[in-house]
Amino acid sequence: MEKWFIKNKVADYKKIAKDFKISEFLSKLLVNRDITDYNLIDSFISSSLDRLHDPSLMKDLLKGADIIRDKIINKRKIRIVGDYDVDGVISIYLLYTSIKKCGGNVDYVIPSRINDGYGINNEIVREAEKDGIDTIITCDNGIAAIEQIKLAKELGLTVIVTDHHDLPFVVDEAGEKKYLSTEADAVINPKQKDCNYPFKGLCGAAVVFKLIQELYLIFELPLESTYCLMEYTAIATICDVVDLIDENRIIVKKGLELLNNTENIGLKALIKETGIEDKEIGVYHIGFIIGPSINASGRLDSALKALELLLSNDLDHANLLAKELRELNEERKQMTIDGVEKIINIIENSEIKKDKILVIYEPEIHESIAGIIAGRIKEKYNRPTIILTQGKDGVKGSGRSIEEYNMFEEISECKNLLLKFGGHPMAAGLSLEETNISQFRKKLNENTSLTDDDLISRIYIDMQLPLEYISFKLIDELKLLEPFGKGNNKPIFGEKNLKINRGFVLGANKNVLKLILENENRKIIEGIFFGDIMAFENRVNEIYGNGELDKIYKGIGNNIKLDILFYPSVNEYNGNTNLQVTIQNYRINK
């Protein structure tokens, strides 16, 4: 069940169109994405490197850079502590290679997802002190490591935190949030309340990128030489699913240009191994092919393999590592399919199905894919979902949320039941005692303000777009909005009461439905649907009967009327080019 809504954002899009010399059509799409601030619009349309913000505006960035400079000059041993996901691996790669370039004595560690869990821990701190490390720099973690950083300071270590996650807090007796602070020597995170950096939505690698820009200035390296790092920062930005606006949009646009001509031996090997070397690499290829392959090493083996791939200077070794990553990702895919099926079976055959927040404990699920499975279940049921499993040191879990539910804040209210917790509004990771699972589930559901209406899936349409308005020029205009992603979703258009003149099932696996559509103004266009064809046929039969479905495939006049949500595109086949629409959702009218 889902509801369709046409966006009706309030703004003077006609004035925006005039001021920025763009069409009202494009202006309306920007307004629909809440891109109405003129500085934001300017950076969105131009997306040039001179729109990047001054790194020095970020709290403690200059301080952190000065500390690193002194450590490099005085030959102190620096250790980077990262994370095992794409953002963490890329962050380490950027900082490690850049500090080396500045002459630093630096190494790195990545916690094991299974043995260590997320972020810096006491063992890593003690090991650093034992190894004679002078300074620890965290990447994509550390903001919530209050006790671990306290230990590091007690042992005489210098600590610099680079992170982008939400700040940890406790709620006092008066119900007020009290944000926790760390004893680190410098904390570089734009989400700090007293940080004046104008954009808060950077991923961990982008925060590191800004720090590197300042380091290069200190060591009198050309600022322009940092721009080549954007191909890596773009991978992290896309895979960490941050909003593709402001600096993130600039980083991704420039990064994709660089990535399509990458000189990195490891990336080239991975691109070839995954079968996309002859394609123009875009957000999809990073988000669904390159990123998951990098992530797979941290899930099922060691994230050090992915980092080793990026650092590789040997083609044969890079090819071997790329093959391992691809195979690990294939294994991860099958494990995910099996896990999703198992969780759905639990939900459908238990009282859990009645809950607004789904908390499911399945000890046999590999803890590294709990978050992926939580995301799939969340999509299926449109409810905040937390998947718990048996980890090495007890029950661990990952959660994924819906827009109406701030998972970070809601779970924070249950901190007394947890051993460890971190995250942001749309995702979280946690651990707890098995005996607390039932109470945790109960408390989350009792305290939630989610309504039944909140749990109905909503699709927001940019505008109704009559078929006759679709043209090559309009499609060229839409390309100006690319790259699409979170915060800049691909536009969705709608059209009502379409006739189906004929239908075809295509593809080697018979998984593509082509419909010849006609609107009330007699405009005809091809529509392509890649969804569940059987469900479409069953719905037609349910409403109109088998006879009308037969008429569709025979091209005989029928009575079926269809509403569709779509994105216009160009179909090029056998030298012919024509307009078409890619159907994303449909409603068959009774």
XYZ file of C-alpha atoms in Angstrom:
590
model
C 0.000 0.000 0.000
C 1.300 3.436 -0.882
C 0.125 6.995 -1.296
C 1.101 9.377 -4.067
C 1.541 13.077 -3.383
C 2.502 15.925 -5.690
C 5.116 18.123 -4.071
C 3.886 21.620 -3.416
C 6.882 23.475 -2.042
C 6.340 27.180 -1.428
C 8.924 29.417 -3.096
C 9.118 31.939 -5.896
C 10.473 29.532 -8.496
C 9.720 32.025 -11.281
C 12.062 34.542 -9.679
C 14.687 31.852 -9.137
C 14.429 30.919 -12.810
C 14.884 34.547 -13.847
C 17.746 35.270 -11.428
C 19.754 32.184 -12.393
C 18.778 32.148 -16.066
C 17.309 28.665 -15.935
C 13.909 27.369 -16.998
C 10.946 27.435 -14.628
C 10.864 23.662 -15.049
C 14.369 23.318 -13.540
C 13.633 25.958 -10.933
C 10.584 24.012 -9.765
C 12.668 20.845 -9.438
C 15.248 22.675 -7.324
C 12.529 24.067 -5.079
C 11.090 20.577 -4.701
C 14.468 19.536 -3.269
C 14.457 22.435 -0.806
C 17.311 24.024 -2.716
C 16.130 27.612 -2.354
C 19.039 29.378 -0.652
C 20.774 31.404 -3.353
C 24.281 30.322 -2.314
C 23.158 26.702 -2.429
C 21.509 27.180 -5.815
C 24.649 28.859 -7.121
C 26.890 25.990 -6.011
C 24.363 23.472 -7.325
C 24.194 24.985 -10.804
C 27.871 25.868 -11.112
C 29.399 23.035 -9.040
C 32.864 24.446 -9.679
C 35.843 23.893 -7.396
C 35.936 27.542 -6.359
C 32.599 26.931 -4.582
C 34.316 24.674 -2.036
C 34.302 26.147 1.477
C 37.387 27.344 3.314
C 38.687 24.431 5.456
C 39.806 26.825 8.192
C 36.164 27.534 9.055
C 35.821 24.045 10.534
C 36.274 23.952 14.304
C 39.682 22.638 15.392
C 40.814 21.993 11.817
C 43.650 24.510 11.975
C 44.539 23.264 15.429
C 44.583 19.669 14.255
C 46.658 20.522 11.190
C 49.191 22.397 13.348
C 49.506 19.395 15.680
C 50.092 17.061 12.727
C 52.671 19.477 11.290
C 54.641 19.445 14.542
C 54.494 15.658 14.744
C 55.723 15.322 11.155
C 58.571 17.796 11.639
C 59.652 16.128 14.887
C 59.418 12.623 13.386
C 56.793 11.457 15.888
C 55.001 8.199 15.133
C 51.415 8.741 13.975
C 48.771 6.042 13.811
C 45.486 6.380 11.935
C 42.515 4.456 13.337
C 39.755 4.086 10.763
C 36.576 2.138 10.170
C 35.898 -0.991 8.123
C 33.339 0.489 5.711
C 33.943 2.376 2.460
C 34.026 5.778 4.158
C 36.524 4.541 6.730
C 38.792 2.788 4.215
C 38.844 5.802 1.890
C 39.484 8.140 4.833
C 42.532 6.124 5.876
C 43.807 5.977 2.311
C 43.557 9.746 1.904
C 45.126 10.656 5.226
C 47.840 7.987 5.120
C 49.067 8.860 1.611
C 48.882 12.588 2.310
C 50.801 12.484 5.601
C 53.414 10.302 3.879
C 53.625 12.887 1.115
C 54.267 15.550 3.750
C 57.110 13.435 5.187
C 55.294 11.929 8.146
C 56.019 8.668 9.981
C 52.571 7.145 9.825
C 50.816 3.789 9.882
C 47.206 2.634 10.296
C 44.914 0.095 11.894
C 41.367 -0.899 11.004
C 39.294 -2.564 13.726
C 37.886 -5.964 12.846
C 34.125 -5.755 12.444
C 33.745 -9.127 14.186
C 36.486 -9.042 16.810
C 36.587 -5.339 17.654
C 33.355 -3.767 16.517
C 33.001 -0.175 15.408
C 35.546 2.492 16.235
C 38.600 2.874 18.382
C 38.714 0.655 21.470
C 40.864 0.281 24.590
C 42.937 -2.515 23.079
C 43.843 -0.360 20.071
C 44.833 2.461 22.430
C 47.019 0.231 24.591
C 48.610 -1.357 21.525
C 49.464 2.114 20.198
C 51.171 3.059 23.465
C 53.079 -0.246 23.444
C 54.232 0.397 19.842
C 55.637 3.810 20.752
C 52.921 5.736 18.906
C 52.869 9.424 19.795
C 49.633 10.491 18.066
C 46.388 8.784 17.154
C 44.152 10.238 14.442
C 40.683 8.748 14.106
C 38.876 8.695 10.769
C 35.109 8.260 10.424
C 34.902 7.483 14.144
C 35.935 8.826 17.529
C 33.260 11.383 18.346
C 31.576 8.932 20.716
C 34.775 7.298 22.047
C 34.763 9.211 25.331
C 36.327 6.528 27.538
C 38.782 5.303 24.923
C 40.167 8.779 24.333
C 40.353 9.371 28.072
C 42.527 6.251 28.328
C 44.739 7.464 25.485
C 45.308 10.781 27.241
C 46.097 9.008 30.517
C 48.755 7.036 28.619
C 50.266 10.283 27.303
C 49.087 10.055 23.696
C 48.025 12.949 21.513
C 44.599 12.358 19.954
C 42.971 14.041 16.979
C 39.398 13.077 16.095
C 38.087 13.449 12.543
C 34.482 12.350 12.273
C 31.096 13.296 10.864
C 28.672 11.336 13.045
C 26.143 12.892 15.391
C 27.416 13.908 18.788
C 26.595 11.561 21.678
C 24.343 12.879 24.424
C 22.463 11.941 27.562
C 19.094 13.246 28.686
C 19.145 14.850 32.140
C 16.389 14.702 34.757
C 14.759 17.767 33.250
C 14.538 16.016 29.871
C 17.219 18.247 28.327
C 19.951 16.885 26.088
C 23.456 17.100 27.489
C 26.067 16.570 24.802
C 29.139 14.600 25.828
C 32.602 15.995 25.183
C 35.895 14.256 24.641
C 39.395 14.979 25.937
C 40.920 14.788 22.459
C 43.490 17.449 21.581
C 41.466 18.416 18.517
C 37.992 17.372 17.386
C 37.271 18.003 13.706
C 33.604 17.380 13.030
C 31.317 19.938 11.351
C 28.359 18.677 13.403
C 29.755 20.132 16.623
C 27.344 22.711 17.976
C 29.959 25.483 18.072
C 31.416 24.721 14.628
C 30.842 27.521 12.111
C 31.534 25.468 9.025
C 28.730 26.317 6.571
C 27.990 22.747 5.466
C 27.300 19.999 7.989
C 26.627 17.120 5.605
C 30.139 15.875 4.772
C 31.063 12.208 5.054
C 34.110 11.124 7.044
C 36.433 11.083 4.029
C 35.354 14.595 3.036
C 36.222 15.879 6.536
C 39.650 14.280 6.084
C 39.907 15.873 2.629
C 39.388 19.323 4.155
C 42.104 18.607 6.733
C 44.475 17.505 3.958
C 43.864 20.746 2.091
C 45.152 22.670 5.104
C 48.109 20.299 5.556
C 49.150 20.855 1.953
C 49.105 24.602 2.481
C 51.243 24.247 5.612
C 53.838 22.171 3.755
C 53.691 24.518 0.754
C 52.205 21.936 -1.581
C 49.860 23.301 -4.275
C 46.244 23.311 -3.128
C 45.273 22.171 -6.620
C 47.144 18.905 -6.024
C 44.471 17.932 -3.492
C 41.810 17.927 -6.188
C 43.036 14.589 -7.555
C 41.916 13.099 -4.226
C 38.297 13.792 -5.101
C 37.866 10.562 -7.038
C 38.329 8.703 -3.747
C 36.317 11.196 -1.710
C 33.476 10.853 -4.228
C 33.354 7.081 -3.692
C 33.021 7.583 0.071
C 30.471 10.375 -0.351
C 28.204 8.237 -2.534
C 28.572 5.071 -0.464
C 27.933 6.831 2.847
C 24.626 8.086 1.401
C 24.983 11.721 2.444
C 23.026 14.488 0.702
C 24.436 15.260 -2.758
C 24.147 19.020 -2.397
C 26.586 21.831 -1.630
C 30.178 20.550 -1.372
C 29.127 16.928 -1.739
C 27.725 17.647 -5.186
C 30.944 19.386 -6.229
C 33.074 16.533 -4.878
C 30.998 13.871 -6.635
C 30.825 15.671 -9.984
C 34.578 16.273 -10.059
C 35.288 12.862 -8.575
C 33.307 11.030 -11.253
C 35.259 12.855 -13.956
C 38.521 11.722 -12.381
C 37.321 8.193 -11.655
C 36.441 7.589 -15.292
C 40.109 8.239 -16.088
C 41.628 6.867 -12.893
C 45.302 6.022 -12.721
C 44.928 4.071 -9.475
C 46.040 0.522 -10.242
C 43.752 -1.018 -7.623
C 40.646 0.845 -8.741
C 41.350 0.004 -12.378
C 41.678 -3.664 -11.442
C 38.390 -3.586 -9.493
C 36.578 -1.783 -12.306
C 37.779 -4.427 -14.775
C 37.012 -7.348 -12.445
C 33.441 -6.179 -11.869
C 32.802 -5.818 -15.606
C 32.294 -2.064 -15.858
C 35.529 -0.920 -17.509
C 33.770 -0.015 -20.772
C 30.987 1.926 -19.071
C 30.810 5.558 -18.024
C 31.015 5.161 -14.267
C 28.317 7.007 -12.372
C 26.619 7.039 -9.005
C 24.962 3.668 -9.652
C 28.240 1.870 -10.401
C 29.849 3.249 -7.261
C 26.865 2.695 -4.997
C 25.976 -0.811 -6.195
C 29.176 -2.312 -7.619
C 32.431 -0.639 -6.539
C 31.308 0.331 -3.033
C 29.814 -3.052 -2.066
C 32.961 -4.783 -3.333
C 35.119 -2.596 -1.086
C 32.690 -3.091 1.784
C 32.653 -6.876 1.378
C 36.233 -7.188 2.604
C 35.357 -5.523 5.901
C 32.198 -7.604 6.245
C 33.498 -11.097 5.582
C 37.285 -10.822 5.809
C 39.439 -7.798 6.605
C 38.985 -4.234 5.390
C 42.768 -4.123 5.137
C 42.406 -5.981 1.827
C 40.403 -3.117 0.325
C 42.930 -0.584 1.598
C 45.763 -2.732 0.271
C 44.055 -2.709 -3.120
C 43.938 1.094 -3.194
C 47.604 1.310 -2.150
C 48.799 -1.368 -4.575
C 51.521 -0.579 -7.110
C 51.663 -4.088 -8.532
C 49.158 -4.962 -11.249
C 49.188 -8.723 -10.685
C 48.659 -8.290 -6.952
C 45.922 -5.714 -7.584
C 44.134 -8.112 -9.947
C 44.291 -10.855 -7.321
C 42.885 -8.574 -4.619
C 40.144 -7.286 -6.937
C 39.111 -10.875 -7.686
C 38.961 -11.650 -3.958
C 36.802 -8.590 -3.289
C 34.383 -9.472 -6.089
C 34.060 -13.043 -4.820
C 33.523 -11.852 -1.266
C 30.778 -9.546 -2.505
C 29.080 -12.396 -4.376
C 29.159 -14.440 -1.168
C 27.742 -11.484 0.740
C 24.888 -11.141 -1.762
C 23.773 -14.736 -1.269
C 24.050 -14.466 2.501
C 21.878 -11.356 2.333
C 19.191 -13.088 0.247
C 19.081 -15.995 2.690
C 18.994 -13.666 5.693
C 16.164 -11.530 4.330
C 14.055 -14.606 3.665
C 14.670 -15.845 7.205
C 13.708 -12.499 8.795
C 10.546 -12.172 6.688
C 9.514 -15.648 7.827
C 10.028 -14.642 11.481
C 7.970 -11.446 11.066
C 5.110 -13.096 9.194
C 4.781 -15.862 11.768
C 5.025 -13.894 15.000
C 3.553 -11.001 16.979
C 6.404 -8.812 15.742
C 4.340 -8.063 12.634
C 2.105 -5.813 14.761
C 5.006 -3.626 15.960
C 5.697 -0.176 14.579
C 9.435 -0.612 15.211
C 10.676 -4.001 14.104
C 13.288 -5.518 16.419
C 14.215 -9.047 15.309
C 16.804 -11.322 16.886
C 18.219 -14.041 14.650
C 21.508 -15.370 16.068
C 22.547 -17.203 12.881
C 22.732 -14.080 10.715
C 26.279 -12.903 10.076
C 26.627 -9.691 12.032
C 28.389 -7.960 9.141
C 25.229 -8.006 6.997
C 22.717 -7.152 9.728
C 22.569 -3.550 8.505
C 21.960 -4.545 4.892
C 19.175 -6.904 5.936
C 17.681 -4.221 8.180
C 17.584 -1.919 5.153
C 15.835 -4.510 2.995
C 13.251 -5.263 5.678
C 12.688 -1.548 6.257
C 11.992 -1.122 2.550
C 9.538 -4.034 2.483
C 7.503 -3.033 5.548
C 8.248 0.729 5.641
C 9.019 0.544 9.352
C 12.155 1.316 11.355
C 14.003 -1.991 11.591
C 16.704 -3.287 13.895
C 18.281 -6.666 13.164
C 20.036 -8.298 16.129
C 22.355 -11.260 15.895
C 24.840 -13.175 18.001
C 28.255 -11.590 17.757
C 31.563 -12.731 19.173
C 31.041 -10.801 22.402
C 27.272 -10.922 22.705
C 24.281 -9.590 20.835
C 25.019 -6.961 18.191
C 22.677 -5.182 15.857
C 22.170 -2.632 13.115
C 19.154 -0.453 12.442
C 17.754 1.410 9.454
C 14.985 3.971 9.724
C 12.307 5.858 7.804
C 12.159 9.644 7.445
C 9.462 9.972 10.126
C 11.594 8.316 12.832
C 14.874 9.650 14.299
C 16.465 6.339 15.182
C 19.486 7.881 16.916
C 17.398 9.894 19.335
C 14.820 7.165 19.951
C 17.426 4.525 20.729
C 19.258 7.028 22.929
C 16.227 6.909 25.208
C 17.009 3.214 25.798
C 20.711 3.628 26.527
C 20.356 2.000 29.930
C 19.567 -1.281 28.164
C 22.561 -1.121 25.809
C 26.246 -1.886 26.093
C 27.299 0.254 23.130
C 25.496 2.524 20.710
C 26.169 5.024 17.927
C 24.715 6.334 14.696
C 22.517 9.047 13.210
C 18.786 9.625 12.518
C 18.531 7.088 9.705
C 20.879 4.334 10.920
C 22.420 2.970 14.088
C 24.645 0.240 15.461
C 24.342 -1.218 18.952
C 25.133 -4.088 21.295
C 23.256 -5.376 24.343
C 22.760 -8.366 26.597
C 20.481 -11.063 25.210
C 18.317 -10.800 28.327
C 17.523 -7.157 27.443
C 16.252 -7.772 23.893
C 12.609 -8.187 24.819
C 12.607 -5.112 27.046
C 14.439 -3.087 24.390
C 11.856 -3.998 21.754
C 8.994 -3.266 24.160
C 10.365 0.113 25.258
C 10.996 1.318 21.699
C 7.445 0.464 20.677
C 5.790 1.842 23.815
C 7.619 5.165 23.584
C 7.237 5.765 19.854
C 5.110 8.587 18.520
C 4.807 6.920 15.101
C 1.235 6.682 13.857
C -0.300 4.145 11.496
C -0.327 6.858 8.850
C 3.440 7.339 9.272
C 3.926 3.722 8.255
C 2.147 4.061 4.919
C 4.728 4.355 2.163
C 4.659 7.763 0.500
C 5.841 8.625 -2.961
C 6.340 12.308 -3.663
C 5.908 13.332 -7.273
C 7.672 16.382 -8.643
C 4.850 17.281 -10.994
C 2.341 15.940 -13.471
C 4.074 15.925 -16.827
C 1.874 15.371 -19.890
C 3.503 13.061 -22.433
C 3.526 15.771 -25.102
C 5.898 17.854 -22.936
C 8.583 15.170 -23.112
C 11.309 16.143 -25.572
C 15.024 15.746 -26.156
C 15.493 19.293 -24.897
C 13.708 18.489 -21.634
C 15.883 15.415 -21.133
C 18.999 17.532 -21.699
C 17.742 19.926 -19.033
C 17.283 17.073 -16.584
C 20.920 16.090 -17.106
C 21.899 19.410 -15.522
C 20.597 18.046 -12.213
C 22.885 15.013 -12.273
C 24.413 13.313 -10.366
C 21.334 12.101 -8.521
C 21.380 10.662 -5.026
C 20.197 11.355 -1.503
C 19.135 14.989 -1.174
C 18.924 15.237 -4.955
C 16.755 12.308 -5.931
C 16.017 11.567 -9.554
C 12.816 13.460 -10.374
C 9.549 11.543 -10.471
C 6.826 12.642 -12.863
C 3.261 11.447 -13.188
C 0.645 11.043 -15.898
C -2.964 9.845 -15.529
C -5.538 7.829 -17.446
C -3.244 6.355 -20.080
C -4.479 3.800 -22.579
C -2.374 0.725 -23.279
C -2.267 0.208 -27.026
C -0.058 -2.857 -26.833
C 2.262 -4.715 -24.486
C 5.384 -6.854 -24.978
C 7.398 -8.969 -22.526
C 11.068 -8.688 -23.498
C 14.494 -9.779 -22.365
C 16.300 -13.112 -22.224
C 14.744 -13.707 -18.817
C 11.371 -12.220 -19.812
C 11.802 -9.560 -17.118
C 11.088 -6.379 -19.092
C 7.603 -5.101 -19.901
C 7.214 -2.650 -22.787
C 3.892 -0.828 -23.083
C 2.779 1.435 -25.914
C 0.967 4.206 -24.030
C -1.420 6.906 -25.226
C -2.768 9.846 -23.256
C -6.048 11.716 -23.613
C -4.460 14.127 -26.117
C -3.568 11.181 -28.402
C 0.166 11.461 -27.630
C 1.833 8.037 -27.885
C 5.071 6.963 -26.215
C 6.833 3.740 -25.215
C 6.971 2.858 -21.539
C 9.511 0.418 -20.060
C 8.885 -1.353 -16.745
C 11.559 -3.442 -14.972
C 9.439 -4.445 -11.973
C 7.308 -7.451 -11.107
C 5.544 -8.317 -14.389
C 3.538 -11.134 -12.841
C 2.144 -8.766 -10.207
C 1.159 -6.355 -12.997
C -0.630 -9.136 -14.906
C -2.379 -10.391 -11.781
C -3.593 -6.878 -11.010
C -4.990 -6.449 -14.540
C -6.756 -9.804 -14.290
C -8.115 -8.955 -10.854
C -9.678 -5.691 -12.021
C -10.554 -6.384 -15.672
C -10.389 -10.143 -16.167
C -8.155 -12.363 -18.316
C -9.630 -11.169 -21.572
C -8.349 -7.632 -21.266
C -4.818 -8.832 -20.480
C -4.849 -10.937 -23.653
C -5.921 -7.866 -25.614
C -2.868 -5.936 -24.318
C -0.455 -8.509 -25.698
C -2.350 -8.910 -28.983
C -2.597 -5.159 -29.568
C -6.392 -5.237 -29.569
C -8.400 -2.322 -28.193
C -8.978 -2.682 -24.458
C -10.579 -0.789 -21.592
C -7.570 -0.584 -19.261
C -6.559 2.815 -17.904
C -3.239 3.327 -16.191
C -1.682 6.000 -13.956
C 2.106 5.945 -13.998
C 5.075 7.501 -12.230
C 8.014 7.781 -14.582
C 11.294 9.315 -15.638
C 11.755 10.338 -19.285
C 14.709 8.904 -21.150
C 16.145 8.222 -24.583
C 16.219 4.752 -26.095
C 19.007 4.079 -28.577
C 18.773 0.767 -30.404
C 20.073 -0.406 -33.785
C 20.918 3.150 -34.779
C 17.463 4.467 -33.929
C 16.837 7.039 -31.216
C 13.443 7.674 -29.681
C 11.873 9.036 -26.542
C 10.520 6.725 -23.874
C 9.509 6.728 -20.234
C 10.855 4.401 -17.576
C 7.898 3.416 -15.410
C 8.727 3.370 -11.710
C 5.264 2.783 -10.249
C 1.784 2.292 -11.631
C -1.869 2.209 -10.618
C -4.460 0.335 -12.636
C -7.705 2.252 -12.511
C -10.935 0.416 -11.814
